[in-house]
Coordinates of C-alpha atoms in Angstrom, one line a residue:
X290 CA 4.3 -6.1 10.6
X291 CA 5.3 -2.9 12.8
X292 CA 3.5 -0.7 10.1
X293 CA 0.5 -2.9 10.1
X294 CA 0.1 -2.8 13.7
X295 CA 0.8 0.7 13.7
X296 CA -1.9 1.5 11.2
X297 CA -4.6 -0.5 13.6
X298 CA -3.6 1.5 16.6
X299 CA -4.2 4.8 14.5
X300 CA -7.4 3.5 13.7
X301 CA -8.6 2.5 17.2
X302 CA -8.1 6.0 18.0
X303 CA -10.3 7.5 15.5
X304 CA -12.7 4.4 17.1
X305 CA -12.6 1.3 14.5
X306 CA -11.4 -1.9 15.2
X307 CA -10.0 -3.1 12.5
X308 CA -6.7 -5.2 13.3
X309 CA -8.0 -8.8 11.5
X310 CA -9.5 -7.0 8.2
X311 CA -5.5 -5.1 8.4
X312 CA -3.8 -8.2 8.5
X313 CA -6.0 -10.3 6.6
X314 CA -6.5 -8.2 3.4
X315 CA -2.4 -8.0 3.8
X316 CA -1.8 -11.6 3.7
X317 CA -4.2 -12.3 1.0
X318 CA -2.7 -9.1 -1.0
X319 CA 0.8 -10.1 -0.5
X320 CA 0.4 -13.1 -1.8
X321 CA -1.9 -11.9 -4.9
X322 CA 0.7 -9.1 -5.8
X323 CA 3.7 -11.9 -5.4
X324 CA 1.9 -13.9 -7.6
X325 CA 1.3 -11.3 -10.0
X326 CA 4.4 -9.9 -10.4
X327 CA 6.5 -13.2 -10.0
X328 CA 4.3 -14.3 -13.3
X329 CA 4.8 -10.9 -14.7
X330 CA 8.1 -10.9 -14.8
X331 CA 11.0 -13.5 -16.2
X332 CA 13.6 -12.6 -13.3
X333 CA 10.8 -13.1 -10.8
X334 CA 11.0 -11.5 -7.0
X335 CA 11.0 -13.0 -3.9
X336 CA 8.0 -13.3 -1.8
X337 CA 10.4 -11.4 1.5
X338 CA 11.1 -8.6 -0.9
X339 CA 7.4 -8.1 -1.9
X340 CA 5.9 -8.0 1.6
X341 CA 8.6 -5.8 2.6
X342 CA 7.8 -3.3 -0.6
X343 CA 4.2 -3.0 0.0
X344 CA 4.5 -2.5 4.0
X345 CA 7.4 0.2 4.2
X346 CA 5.2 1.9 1.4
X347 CA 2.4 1.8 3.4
X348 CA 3.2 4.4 5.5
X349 CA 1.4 7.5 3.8
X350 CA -1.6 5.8 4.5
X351 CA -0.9 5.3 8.1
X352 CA 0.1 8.8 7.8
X353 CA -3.1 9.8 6.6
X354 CA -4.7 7.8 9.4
X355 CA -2.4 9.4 12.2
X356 CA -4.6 12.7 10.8
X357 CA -8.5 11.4 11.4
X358 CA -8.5 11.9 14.9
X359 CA -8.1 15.8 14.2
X360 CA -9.5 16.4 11.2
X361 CA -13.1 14.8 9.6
X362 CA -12.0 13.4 6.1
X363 CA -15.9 13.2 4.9
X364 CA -17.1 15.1 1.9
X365 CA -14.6 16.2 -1.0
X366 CA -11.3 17.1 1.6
X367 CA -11.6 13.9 2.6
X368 CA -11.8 11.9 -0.7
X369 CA -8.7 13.8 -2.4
X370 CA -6.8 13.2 0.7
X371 CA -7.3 9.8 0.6
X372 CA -6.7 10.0 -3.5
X373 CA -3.3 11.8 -2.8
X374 CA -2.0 9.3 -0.1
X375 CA -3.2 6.4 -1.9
X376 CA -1.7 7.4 -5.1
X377 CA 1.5 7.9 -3.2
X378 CA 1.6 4.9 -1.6
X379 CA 0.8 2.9 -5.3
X380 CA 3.4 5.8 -7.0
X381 CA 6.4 4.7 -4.5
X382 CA 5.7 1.0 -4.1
X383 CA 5.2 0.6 -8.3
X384 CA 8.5 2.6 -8.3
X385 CA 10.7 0.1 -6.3
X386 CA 9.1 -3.4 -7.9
X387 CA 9.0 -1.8 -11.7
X388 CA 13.4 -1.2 -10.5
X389 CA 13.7 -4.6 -8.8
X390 CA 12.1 -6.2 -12.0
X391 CA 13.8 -3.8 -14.0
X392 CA 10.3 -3.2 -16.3
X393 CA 10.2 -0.2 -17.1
X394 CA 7.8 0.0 -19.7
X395 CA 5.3 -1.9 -17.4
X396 CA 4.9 0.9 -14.5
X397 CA 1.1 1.0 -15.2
X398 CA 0.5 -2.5 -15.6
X399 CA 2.3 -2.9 -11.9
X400 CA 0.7 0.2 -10.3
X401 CA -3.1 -0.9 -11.1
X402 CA -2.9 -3.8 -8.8
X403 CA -0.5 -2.0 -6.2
X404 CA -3.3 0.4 -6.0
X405 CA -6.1 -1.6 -5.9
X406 CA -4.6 -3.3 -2.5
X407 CA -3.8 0.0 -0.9
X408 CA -7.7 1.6 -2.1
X409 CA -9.2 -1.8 -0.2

């Protein structure tokens, strides 16, 4: 919750208001991804565990965020900045649910949706 809000302060500063689309696309992801993996796996994981994944792993992107006030990510910089954090964000996240479901053959079948959530 203290990264989301965190994230929406860094994002008033560049000028966007954006606090409901934060917390609403990370309700509705939460509970997608806990669905997924819970009917992924056969040990299952625990709905506290899952939020708690994707929001500590969230904070490259609110990194990245803390940088928009100083520098314009437009144009190509901007893209593979967002690529790199993005991918960082997916790479750590998959890292600690592919260990807590102990899948390890499954990383890319876990990172695609992680990754689509953090891209939105």
């Amino acid at each position: 919750l203290f990264f989301c809000l965190l994230l929406g302060c860094l994002l008033l500063l560049s000028g966007k208001v954006h606090f409901g689309y934060i917390y609403g696309v990370g309700v509705i992801g939460c509970v997608g991804i806990y669905a997924i993996f819970s009917l992924m796996s056969e040990i299952g994981i625990d709905f506290a565990r899952t939020t708690s994944v994707l929001g500590y792993c969230l904070l490259p992107i609110i990194v990245l965020a803390a940088l928009v006030p100083f520098f314009a990510l437009r144009g190509w910089m901007g893209l593979a900045a967002t690529l790199i954090f993005v991918s960082w964000s997916t790479y750590v996240s998959t890292k600690m649910f592919v260990a807590v479901l102990r899948m390890r053959d499954a990383f890319a079948l876990f990172a695609y949706p992680v990754f689509l959530l953090y891209a939105v």
